[in-house]
PDB file of C-alpha atoms and ligand atoms in Angstrom:
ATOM      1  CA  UNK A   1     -20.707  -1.450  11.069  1.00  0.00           C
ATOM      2  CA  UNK A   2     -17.695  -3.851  10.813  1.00  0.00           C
ATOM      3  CA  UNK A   3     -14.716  -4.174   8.515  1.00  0.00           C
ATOM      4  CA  UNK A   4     -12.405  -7.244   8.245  1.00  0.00           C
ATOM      5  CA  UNK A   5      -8.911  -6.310   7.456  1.00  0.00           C
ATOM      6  CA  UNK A   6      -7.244  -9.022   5.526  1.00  0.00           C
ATOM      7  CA  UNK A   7      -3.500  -8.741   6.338  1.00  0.00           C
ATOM      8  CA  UNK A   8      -1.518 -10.863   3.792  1.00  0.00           C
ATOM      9  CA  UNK A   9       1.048 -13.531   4.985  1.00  0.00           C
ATOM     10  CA  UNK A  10       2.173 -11.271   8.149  1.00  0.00           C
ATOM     11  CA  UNK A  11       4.992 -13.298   9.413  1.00  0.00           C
ATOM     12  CA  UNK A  12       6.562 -13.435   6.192  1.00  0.00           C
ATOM     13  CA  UNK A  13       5.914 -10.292   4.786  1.00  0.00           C
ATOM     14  CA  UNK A  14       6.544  -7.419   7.398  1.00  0.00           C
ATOM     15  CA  UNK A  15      10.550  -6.912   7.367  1.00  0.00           C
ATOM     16  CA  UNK A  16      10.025  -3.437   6.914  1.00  0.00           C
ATOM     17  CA  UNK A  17       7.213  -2.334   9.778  1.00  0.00           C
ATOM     18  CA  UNK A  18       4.249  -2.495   7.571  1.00  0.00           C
ATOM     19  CA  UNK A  19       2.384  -3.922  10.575  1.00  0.00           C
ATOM     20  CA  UNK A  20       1.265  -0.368  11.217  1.00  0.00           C
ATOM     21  CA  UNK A  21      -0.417   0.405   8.272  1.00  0.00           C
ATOM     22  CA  UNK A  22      -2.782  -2.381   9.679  1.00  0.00           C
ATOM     23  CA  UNK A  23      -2.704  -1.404  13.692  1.00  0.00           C
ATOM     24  CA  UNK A  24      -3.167   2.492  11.945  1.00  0.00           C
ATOM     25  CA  UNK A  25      -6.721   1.416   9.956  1.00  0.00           C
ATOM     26  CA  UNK A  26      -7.839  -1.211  13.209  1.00  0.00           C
ATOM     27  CA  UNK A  27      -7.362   2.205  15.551  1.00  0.00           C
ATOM     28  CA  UNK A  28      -8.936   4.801  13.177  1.00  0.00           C
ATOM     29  CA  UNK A  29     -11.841   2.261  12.462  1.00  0.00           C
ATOM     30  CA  UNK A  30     -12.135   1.733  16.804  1.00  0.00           C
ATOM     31  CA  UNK A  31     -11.802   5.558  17.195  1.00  0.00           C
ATOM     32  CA  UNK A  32     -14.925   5.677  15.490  1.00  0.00           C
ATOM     33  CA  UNK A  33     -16.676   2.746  16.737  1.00  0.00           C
ATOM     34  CA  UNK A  34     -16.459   0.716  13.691  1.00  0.00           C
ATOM     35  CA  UNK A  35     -15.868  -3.080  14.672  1.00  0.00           C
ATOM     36  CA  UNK A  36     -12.532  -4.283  13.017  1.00  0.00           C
ATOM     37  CA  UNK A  37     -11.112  -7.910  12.590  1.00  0.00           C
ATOM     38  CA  UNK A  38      -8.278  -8.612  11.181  1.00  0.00           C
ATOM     39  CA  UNK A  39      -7.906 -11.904   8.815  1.00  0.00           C
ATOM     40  CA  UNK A  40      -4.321 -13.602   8.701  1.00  0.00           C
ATOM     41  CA  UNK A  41      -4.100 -14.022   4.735  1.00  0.00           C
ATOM     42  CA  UNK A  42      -1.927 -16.731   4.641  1.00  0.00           C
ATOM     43  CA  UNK A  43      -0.052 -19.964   4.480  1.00  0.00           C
ATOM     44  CA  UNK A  44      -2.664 -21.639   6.828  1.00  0.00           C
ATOM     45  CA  UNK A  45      -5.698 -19.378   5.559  1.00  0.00           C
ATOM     46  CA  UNK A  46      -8.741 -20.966   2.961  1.00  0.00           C
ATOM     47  CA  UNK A  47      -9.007 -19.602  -0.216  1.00  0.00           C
ATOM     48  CA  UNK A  48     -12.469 -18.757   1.317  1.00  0.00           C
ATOM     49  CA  UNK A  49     -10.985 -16.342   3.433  1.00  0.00           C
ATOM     50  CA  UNK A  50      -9.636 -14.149   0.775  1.00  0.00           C
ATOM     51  CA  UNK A  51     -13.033 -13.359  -0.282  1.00  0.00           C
ATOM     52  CA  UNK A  52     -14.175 -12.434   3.199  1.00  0.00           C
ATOM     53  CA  UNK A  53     -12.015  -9.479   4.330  1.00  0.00           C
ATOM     54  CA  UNK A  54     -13.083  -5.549   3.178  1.00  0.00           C
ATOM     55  CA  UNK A  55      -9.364  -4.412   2.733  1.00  0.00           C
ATOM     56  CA  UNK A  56      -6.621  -5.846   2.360  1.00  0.00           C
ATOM     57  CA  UNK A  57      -3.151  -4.737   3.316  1.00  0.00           C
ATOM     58  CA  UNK A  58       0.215  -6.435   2.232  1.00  0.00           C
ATOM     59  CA  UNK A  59       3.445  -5.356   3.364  1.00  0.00           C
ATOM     60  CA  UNK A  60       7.330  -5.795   2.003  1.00  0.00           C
ATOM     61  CA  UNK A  61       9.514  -8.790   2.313  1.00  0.00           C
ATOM     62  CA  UNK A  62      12.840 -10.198   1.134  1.00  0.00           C
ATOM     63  CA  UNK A  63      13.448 -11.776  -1.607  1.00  0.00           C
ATOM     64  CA  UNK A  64      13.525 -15.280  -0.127  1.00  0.00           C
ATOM     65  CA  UNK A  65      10.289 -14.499   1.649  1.00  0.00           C
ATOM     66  CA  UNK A  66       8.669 -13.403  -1.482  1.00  0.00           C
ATOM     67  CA  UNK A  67      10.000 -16.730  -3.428  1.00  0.00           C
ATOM     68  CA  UNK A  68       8.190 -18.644  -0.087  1.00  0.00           C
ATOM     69  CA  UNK A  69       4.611 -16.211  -0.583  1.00  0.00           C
ATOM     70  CA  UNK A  70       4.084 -16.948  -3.884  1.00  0.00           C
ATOM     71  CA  UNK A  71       4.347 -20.821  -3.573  1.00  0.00           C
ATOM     72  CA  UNK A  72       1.449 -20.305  -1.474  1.00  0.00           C
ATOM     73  CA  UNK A  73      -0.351 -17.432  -3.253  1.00  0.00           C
ATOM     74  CA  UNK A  74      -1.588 -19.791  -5.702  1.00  0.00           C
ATOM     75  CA  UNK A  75      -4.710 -21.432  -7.378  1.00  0.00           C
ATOM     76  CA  UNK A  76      -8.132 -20.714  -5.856  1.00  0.00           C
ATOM     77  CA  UNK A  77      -6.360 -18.213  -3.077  1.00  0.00           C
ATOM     78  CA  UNK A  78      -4.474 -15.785  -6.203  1.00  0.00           C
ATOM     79  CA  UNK A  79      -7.636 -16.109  -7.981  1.00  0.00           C
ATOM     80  CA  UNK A  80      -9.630 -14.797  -5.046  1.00  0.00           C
ATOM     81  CA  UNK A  81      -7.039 -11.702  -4.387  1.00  0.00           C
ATOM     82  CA  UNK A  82      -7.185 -10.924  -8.017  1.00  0.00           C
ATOM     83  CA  UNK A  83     -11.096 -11.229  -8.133  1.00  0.00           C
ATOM     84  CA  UNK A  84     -11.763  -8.639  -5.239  1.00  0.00           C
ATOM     85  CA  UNK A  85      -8.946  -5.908  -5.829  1.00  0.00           C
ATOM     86  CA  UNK A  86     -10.578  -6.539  -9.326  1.00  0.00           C
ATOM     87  CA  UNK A  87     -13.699  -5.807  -8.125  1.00  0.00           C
ATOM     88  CA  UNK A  88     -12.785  -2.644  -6.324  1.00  0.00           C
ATOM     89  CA  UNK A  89     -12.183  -3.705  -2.594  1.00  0.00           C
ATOM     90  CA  UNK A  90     -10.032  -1.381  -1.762  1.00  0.00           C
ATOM     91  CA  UNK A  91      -5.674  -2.139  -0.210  1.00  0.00           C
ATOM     92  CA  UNK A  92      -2.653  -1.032   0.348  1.00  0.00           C
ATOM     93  CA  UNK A  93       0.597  -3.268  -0.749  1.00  0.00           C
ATOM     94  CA  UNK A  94       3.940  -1.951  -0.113  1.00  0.00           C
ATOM     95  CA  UNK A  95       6.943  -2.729  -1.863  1.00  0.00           C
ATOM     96  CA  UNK A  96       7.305  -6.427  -1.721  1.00  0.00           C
ATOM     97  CA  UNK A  97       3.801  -6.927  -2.213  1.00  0.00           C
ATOM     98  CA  UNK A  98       3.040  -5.006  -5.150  1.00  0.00           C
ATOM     99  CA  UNK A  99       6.076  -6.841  -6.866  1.00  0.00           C
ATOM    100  CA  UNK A 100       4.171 -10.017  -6.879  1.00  0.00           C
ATOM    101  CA  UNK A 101       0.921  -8.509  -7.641  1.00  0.00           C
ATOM    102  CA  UNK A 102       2.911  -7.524 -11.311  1.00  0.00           C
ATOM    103  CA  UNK A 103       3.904 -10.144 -13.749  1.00  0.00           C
ATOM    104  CA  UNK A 104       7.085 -11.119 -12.406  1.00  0.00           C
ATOM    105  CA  UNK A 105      10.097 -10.280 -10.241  1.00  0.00           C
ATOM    106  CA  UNK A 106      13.409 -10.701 -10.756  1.00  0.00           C
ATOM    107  CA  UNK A 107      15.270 -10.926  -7.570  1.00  0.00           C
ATOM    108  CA  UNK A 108      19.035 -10.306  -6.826  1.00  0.00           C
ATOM    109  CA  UNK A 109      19.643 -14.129  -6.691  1.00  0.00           C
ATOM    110  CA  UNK A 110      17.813 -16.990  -7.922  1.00  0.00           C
ATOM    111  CA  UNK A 111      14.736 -17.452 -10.282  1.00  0.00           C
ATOM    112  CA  UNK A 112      12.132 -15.358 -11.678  1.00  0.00           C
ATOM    113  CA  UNK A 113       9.110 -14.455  -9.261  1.00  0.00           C
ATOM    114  CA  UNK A 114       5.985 -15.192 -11.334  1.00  0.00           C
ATOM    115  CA  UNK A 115       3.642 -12.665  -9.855  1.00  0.00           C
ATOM    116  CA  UNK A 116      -0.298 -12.507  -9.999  1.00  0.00           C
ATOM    117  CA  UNK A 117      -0.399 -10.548 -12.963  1.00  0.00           C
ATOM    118  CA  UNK A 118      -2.954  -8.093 -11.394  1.00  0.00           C
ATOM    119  CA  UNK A 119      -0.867  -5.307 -12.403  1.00  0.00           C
ATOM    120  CA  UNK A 120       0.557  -4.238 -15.764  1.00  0.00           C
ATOM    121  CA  UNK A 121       4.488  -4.435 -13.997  1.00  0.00           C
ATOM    122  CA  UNK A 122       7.747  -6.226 -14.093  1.00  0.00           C
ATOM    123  CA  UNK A 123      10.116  -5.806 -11.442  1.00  0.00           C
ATOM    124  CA  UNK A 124      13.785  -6.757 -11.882  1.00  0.00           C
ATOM    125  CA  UNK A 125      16.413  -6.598  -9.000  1.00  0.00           C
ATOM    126  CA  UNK A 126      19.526  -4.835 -10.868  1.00  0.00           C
ATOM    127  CA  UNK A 127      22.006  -7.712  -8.379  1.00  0.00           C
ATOM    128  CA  UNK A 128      23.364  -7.510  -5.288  1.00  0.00           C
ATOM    129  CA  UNK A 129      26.273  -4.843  -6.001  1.00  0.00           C
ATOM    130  CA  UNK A 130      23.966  -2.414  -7.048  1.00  0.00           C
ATOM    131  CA  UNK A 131      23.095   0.487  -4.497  1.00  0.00           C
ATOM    132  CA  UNK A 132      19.492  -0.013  -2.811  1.00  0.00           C
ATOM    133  CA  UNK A 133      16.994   2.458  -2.922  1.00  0.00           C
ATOM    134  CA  UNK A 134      16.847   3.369   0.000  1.00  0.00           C
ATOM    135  CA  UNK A 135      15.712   7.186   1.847  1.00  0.00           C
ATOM    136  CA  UNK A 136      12.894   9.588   2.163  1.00  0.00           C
ATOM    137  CA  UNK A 137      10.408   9.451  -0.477  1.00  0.00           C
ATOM    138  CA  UNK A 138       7.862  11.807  -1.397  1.00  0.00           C
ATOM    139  CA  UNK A 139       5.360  11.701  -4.273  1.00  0.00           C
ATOM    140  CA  UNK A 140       2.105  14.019  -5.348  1.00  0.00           C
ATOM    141  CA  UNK A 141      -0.336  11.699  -6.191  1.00  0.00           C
ATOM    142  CA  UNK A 142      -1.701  11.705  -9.991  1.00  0.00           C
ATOM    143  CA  UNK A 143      -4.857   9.968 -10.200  1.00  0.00           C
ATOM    144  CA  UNK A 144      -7.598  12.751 -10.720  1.00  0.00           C
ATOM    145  CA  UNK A 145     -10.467  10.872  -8.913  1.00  0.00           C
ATOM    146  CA  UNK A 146      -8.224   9.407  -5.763  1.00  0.00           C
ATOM    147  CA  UNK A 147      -7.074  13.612  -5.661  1.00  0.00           C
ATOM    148  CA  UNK A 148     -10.862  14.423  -5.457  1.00  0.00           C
ATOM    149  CA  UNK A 149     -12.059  11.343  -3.040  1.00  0.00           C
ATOM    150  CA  UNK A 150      -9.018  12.692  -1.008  1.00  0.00           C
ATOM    151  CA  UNK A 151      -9.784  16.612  -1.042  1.00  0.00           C
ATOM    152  CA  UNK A 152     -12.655  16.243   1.841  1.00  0.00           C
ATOM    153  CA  UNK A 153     -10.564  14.383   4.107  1.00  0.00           C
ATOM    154  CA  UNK A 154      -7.303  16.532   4.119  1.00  0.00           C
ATOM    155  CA  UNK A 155      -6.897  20.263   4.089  1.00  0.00           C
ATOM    156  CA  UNK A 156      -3.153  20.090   2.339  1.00  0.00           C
ATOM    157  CA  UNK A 157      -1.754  19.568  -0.987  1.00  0.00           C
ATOM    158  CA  UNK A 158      -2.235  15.586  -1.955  1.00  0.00           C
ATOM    159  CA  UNK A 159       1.522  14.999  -1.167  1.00  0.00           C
ATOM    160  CA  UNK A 160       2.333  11.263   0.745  1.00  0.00           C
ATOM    161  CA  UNK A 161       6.018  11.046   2.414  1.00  0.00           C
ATOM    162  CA  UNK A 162       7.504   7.449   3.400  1.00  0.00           C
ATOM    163  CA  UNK A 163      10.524   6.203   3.391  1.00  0.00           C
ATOM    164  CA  UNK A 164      11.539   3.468   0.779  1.00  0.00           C
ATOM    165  CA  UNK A 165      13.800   0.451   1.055  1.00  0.00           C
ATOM    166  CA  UNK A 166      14.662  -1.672  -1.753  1.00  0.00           C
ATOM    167  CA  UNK A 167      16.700  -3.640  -4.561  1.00  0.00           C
ATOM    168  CA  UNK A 168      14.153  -4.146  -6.938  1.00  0.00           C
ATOM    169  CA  UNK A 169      13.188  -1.626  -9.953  1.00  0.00           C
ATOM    170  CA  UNK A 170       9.523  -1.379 -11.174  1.00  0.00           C
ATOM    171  CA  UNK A 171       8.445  -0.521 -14.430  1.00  0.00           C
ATOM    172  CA  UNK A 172       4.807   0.141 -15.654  1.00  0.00           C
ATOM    173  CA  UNK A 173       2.641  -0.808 -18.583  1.00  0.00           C
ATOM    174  CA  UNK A 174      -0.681  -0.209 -18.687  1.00  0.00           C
ATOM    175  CA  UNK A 175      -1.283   0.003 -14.990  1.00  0.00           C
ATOM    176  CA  UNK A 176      -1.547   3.683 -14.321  1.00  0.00           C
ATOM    177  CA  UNK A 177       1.278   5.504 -11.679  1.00  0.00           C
ATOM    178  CA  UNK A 178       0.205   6.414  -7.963  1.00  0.00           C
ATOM    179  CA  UNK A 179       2.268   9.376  -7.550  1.00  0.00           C
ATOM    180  CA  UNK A 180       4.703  11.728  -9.468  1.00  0.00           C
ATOM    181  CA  UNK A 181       8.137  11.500  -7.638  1.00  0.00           C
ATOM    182  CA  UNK A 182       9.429  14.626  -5.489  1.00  0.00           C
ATOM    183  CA  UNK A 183      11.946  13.279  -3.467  1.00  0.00           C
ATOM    184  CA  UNK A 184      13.404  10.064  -3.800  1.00  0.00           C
ATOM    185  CA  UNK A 185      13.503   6.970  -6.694  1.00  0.00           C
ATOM    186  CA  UNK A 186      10.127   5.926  -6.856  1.00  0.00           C
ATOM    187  CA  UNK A 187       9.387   2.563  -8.602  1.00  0.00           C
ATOM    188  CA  UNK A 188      12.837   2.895 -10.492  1.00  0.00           C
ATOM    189  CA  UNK A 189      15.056   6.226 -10.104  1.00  0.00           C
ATOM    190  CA  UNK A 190      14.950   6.787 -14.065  1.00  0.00           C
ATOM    191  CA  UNK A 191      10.795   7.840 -15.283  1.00  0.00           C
ATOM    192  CA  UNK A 192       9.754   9.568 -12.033  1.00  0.00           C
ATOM    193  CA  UNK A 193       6.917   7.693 -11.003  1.00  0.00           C
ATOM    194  CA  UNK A 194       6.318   5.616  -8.025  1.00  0.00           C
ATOM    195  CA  UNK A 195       3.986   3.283  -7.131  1.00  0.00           C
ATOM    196  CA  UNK A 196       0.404   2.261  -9.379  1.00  0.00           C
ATOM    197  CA  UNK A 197      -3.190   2.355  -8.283  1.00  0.00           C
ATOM    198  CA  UNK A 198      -5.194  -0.175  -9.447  1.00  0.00           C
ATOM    199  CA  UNK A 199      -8.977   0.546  -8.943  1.00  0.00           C
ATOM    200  CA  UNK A 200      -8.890   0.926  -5.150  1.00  0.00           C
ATOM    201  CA  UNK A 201      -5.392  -0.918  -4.714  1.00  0.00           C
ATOM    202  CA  UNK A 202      -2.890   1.631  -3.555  1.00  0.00           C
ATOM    203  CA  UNK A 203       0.687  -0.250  -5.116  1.00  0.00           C
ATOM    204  CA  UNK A 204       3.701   1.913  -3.036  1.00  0.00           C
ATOM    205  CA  UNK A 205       7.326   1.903  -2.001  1.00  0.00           C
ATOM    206  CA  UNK A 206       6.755   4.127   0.794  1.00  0.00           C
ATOM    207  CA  UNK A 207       7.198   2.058   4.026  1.00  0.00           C
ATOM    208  CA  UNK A 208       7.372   4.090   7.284  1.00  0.00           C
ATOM    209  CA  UNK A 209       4.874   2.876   7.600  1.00  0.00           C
ATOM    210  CA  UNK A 210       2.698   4.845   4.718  1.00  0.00           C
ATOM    211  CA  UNK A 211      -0.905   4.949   6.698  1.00  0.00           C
ATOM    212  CA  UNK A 212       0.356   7.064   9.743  1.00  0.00           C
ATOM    213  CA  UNK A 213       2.483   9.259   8.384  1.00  0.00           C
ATOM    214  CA  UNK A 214      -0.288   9.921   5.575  1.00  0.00           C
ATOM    215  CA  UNK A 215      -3.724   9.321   8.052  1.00  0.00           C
ATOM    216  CA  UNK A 216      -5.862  10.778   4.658  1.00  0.00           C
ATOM    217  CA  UNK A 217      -5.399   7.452   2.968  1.00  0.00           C
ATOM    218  CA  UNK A 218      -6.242   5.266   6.030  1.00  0.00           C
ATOM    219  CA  UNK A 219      -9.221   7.270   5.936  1.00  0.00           C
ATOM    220  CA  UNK A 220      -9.724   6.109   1.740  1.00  0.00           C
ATOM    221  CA  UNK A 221      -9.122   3.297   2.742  1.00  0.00           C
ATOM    222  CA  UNK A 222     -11.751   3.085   5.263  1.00  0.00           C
ATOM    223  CA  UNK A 223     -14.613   4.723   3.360  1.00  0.00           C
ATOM    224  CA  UNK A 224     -14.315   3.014   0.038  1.00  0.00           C
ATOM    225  CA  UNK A 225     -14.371  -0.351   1.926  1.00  0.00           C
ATOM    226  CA  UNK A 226     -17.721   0.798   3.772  1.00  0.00           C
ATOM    227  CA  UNK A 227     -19.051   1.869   0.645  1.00  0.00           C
ATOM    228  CA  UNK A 228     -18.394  -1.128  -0.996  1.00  0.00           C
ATOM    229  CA  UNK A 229     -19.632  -3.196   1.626  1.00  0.00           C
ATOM    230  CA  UNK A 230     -22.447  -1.362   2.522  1.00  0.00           C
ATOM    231  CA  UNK A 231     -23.441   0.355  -0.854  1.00  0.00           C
ATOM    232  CA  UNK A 232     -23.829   3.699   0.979  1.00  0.00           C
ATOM    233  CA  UNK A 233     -21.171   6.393   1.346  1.00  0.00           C
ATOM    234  CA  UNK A 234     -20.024   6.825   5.103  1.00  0.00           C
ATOM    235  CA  UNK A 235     -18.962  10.586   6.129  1.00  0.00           C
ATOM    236  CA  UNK A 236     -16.019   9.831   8.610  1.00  0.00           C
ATOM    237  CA  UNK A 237     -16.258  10.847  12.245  1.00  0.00           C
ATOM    238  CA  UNK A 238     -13.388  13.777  11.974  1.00  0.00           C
ATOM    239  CA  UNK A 239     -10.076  12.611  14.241  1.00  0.00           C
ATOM    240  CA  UNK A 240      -7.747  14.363  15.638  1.00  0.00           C
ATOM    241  CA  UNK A 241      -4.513  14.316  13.980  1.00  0.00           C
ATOM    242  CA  UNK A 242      -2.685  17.060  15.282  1.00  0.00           C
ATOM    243  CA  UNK A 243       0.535  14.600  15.706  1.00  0.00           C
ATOM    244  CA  UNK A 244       0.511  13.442  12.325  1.00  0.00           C
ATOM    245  CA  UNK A 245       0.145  16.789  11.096  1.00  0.00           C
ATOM    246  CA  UNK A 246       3.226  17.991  13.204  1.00  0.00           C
ATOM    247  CA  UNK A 247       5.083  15.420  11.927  1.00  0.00           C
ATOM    248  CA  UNK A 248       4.355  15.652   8.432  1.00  0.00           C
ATOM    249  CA  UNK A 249       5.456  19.388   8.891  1.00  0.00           C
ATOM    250  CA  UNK A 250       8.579  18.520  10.166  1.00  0.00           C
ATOM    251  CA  UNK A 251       9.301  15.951   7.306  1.00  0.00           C
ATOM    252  CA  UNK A 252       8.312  18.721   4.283  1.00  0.00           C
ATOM    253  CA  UNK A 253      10.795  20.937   6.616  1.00  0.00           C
ATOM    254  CA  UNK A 254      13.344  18.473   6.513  1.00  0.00           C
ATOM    255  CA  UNK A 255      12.804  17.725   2.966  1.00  0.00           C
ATOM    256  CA  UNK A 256      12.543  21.223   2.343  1.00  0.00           C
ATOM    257  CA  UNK A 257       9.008  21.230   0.694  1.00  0.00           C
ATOM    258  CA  UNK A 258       7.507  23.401   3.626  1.00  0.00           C
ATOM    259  CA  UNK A 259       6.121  25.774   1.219  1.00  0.00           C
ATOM    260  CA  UNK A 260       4.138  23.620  -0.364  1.00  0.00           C
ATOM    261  CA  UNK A 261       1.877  23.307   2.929  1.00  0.00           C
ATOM    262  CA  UNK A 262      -1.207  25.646   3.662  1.00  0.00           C
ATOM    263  CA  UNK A 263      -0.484  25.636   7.087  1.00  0.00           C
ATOM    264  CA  UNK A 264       3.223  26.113   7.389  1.00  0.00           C
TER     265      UNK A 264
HETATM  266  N1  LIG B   1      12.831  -7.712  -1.689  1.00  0.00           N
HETATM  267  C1  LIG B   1      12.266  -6.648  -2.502  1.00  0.00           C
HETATM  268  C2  LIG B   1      13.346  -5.680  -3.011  1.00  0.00           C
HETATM  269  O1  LIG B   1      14.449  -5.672  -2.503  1.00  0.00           O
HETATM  270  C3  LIG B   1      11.226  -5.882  -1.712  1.00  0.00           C
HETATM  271  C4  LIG B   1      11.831  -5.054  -0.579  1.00  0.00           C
HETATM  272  C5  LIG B   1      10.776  -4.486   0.335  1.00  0.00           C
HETATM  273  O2  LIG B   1       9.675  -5.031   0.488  1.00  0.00           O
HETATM  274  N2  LIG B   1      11.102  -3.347   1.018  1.00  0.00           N
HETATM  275  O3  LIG B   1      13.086  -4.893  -3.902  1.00  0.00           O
END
């Protein structure tokens, strides 16, 4: 089996060390003998090649890089992304990314972001004097069916951790939350929720980056795209992740959500 990991506009878009959520699903796919590409998804890709990747991963940016992304992320290529999260092919977009897969985003400075319009959000940069959001984050995820696709892969309560960096507030519409916030500001500091889900689109704030610290949705990530691909549910090769598990302990210690764990 193979999986092509589409990795949107890298150079521009990984400010905040999303690059491991990619190098995290490449090793747990080679761990298990499952041939991985990865697909550079950007300014110097074919629209083609948005259609030819199994998961997609986007990562956060600055406001100027953002502006630069979606001057690109246009026509046949936003079409194409739209069409296959659409369609269930499953990705991860952190932060920066997720704001352009929403309606708009207002930055600190300059014009309105018009964003894909995948996602029922608006994101609006409060200006520069405003404190970012920045810290630990952690969030129980909400979405009944992700909880139960999760539940096989990961003995513990569905809890993610990251860490979150940014300007930018997001509010939902219709798009349904990813998580319900523990620690942290989520999407916006005021209604409590962070992130969205979008079929098999995991929208987040959590940098850190999210897939290592939280290997059980690497491992979503992974299946759903060889389901999709292959129309056949895959039971993942069991890893060893005795050092994420340490240091997810150590986090819920630090964030004092220990007892929350099984194992403490
Ligand atoms: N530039 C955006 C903001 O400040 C996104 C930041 C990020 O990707 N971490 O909200």
């Amino acid at each position: 089996m193979e999986l092509r990991i589409g990795w949107l506009y890298p150079t521009l878009m990984s400010t905040y060390g999303d690059r491991g959520n990619v190098i995290c699903l490449q090793q747990r796919c080679q761990w298990r003998n499952i041939d991985v590409a990865v697909v550079r998804l950007d300014q110097n890709a074919t629209p083609e090649q948005f259609d030819q990747v199994d998961v997609i991963v986007g990562g956060g940016a600055q406001d100027r890089q953002q502006e630069i992304v979606m001057r690109d992320l246009q026509g046949e290529k936003a079409a194409k992304l739209r069409s296959q999260l659409d369609h269930g092919i499953p990705g991860v977009f952190t932060c920066g990314s997720p704001q352009l897969l929403g309606k708009y985003y207002e930055p600190g400075i300059g014009q309105r972001i018009d964003g894909l319009g995948l996602l029922d959000l608006v994101t609006k940069h409060p200006g520069l004097n405003t404190p970012r959001c920045i810290g630990n984050v952690a969030f129980e995820l909400v979405s009944p069916e992700l909880v139960a696709a999760l539940e096989p892969l990961w003995p513990e309560p569905p809890i993610v951790v990251g860490f979150e960096n940014h300007g930018g507030r997001t509010y939902l519409g219709e798009t349904q939350p990813l998580g319900k916030v523990m620690i942290g500001y989520g999407n916006n500091g005021e209604d409590g929720w962070e992130g969205a889900l979008h079929r098999h689109a995991i929208a987040t704030y959590s940098h850190g980056p999210l897939l290592p610290k939280n290997p059980f949705l690497a491992d979503w990530l992974i299946q759903t795209a060889l389901l999709q691909k292959y129309n056949r549910q895959v039971t993942l090769q069991k890893l060893d992740d005795s050092l994420a598990i340490q240091a997810r302990a150590a986090l819920f210690k630090r964030l004092e959500l220990s007892s929350l764990l099984k194992t403490a």
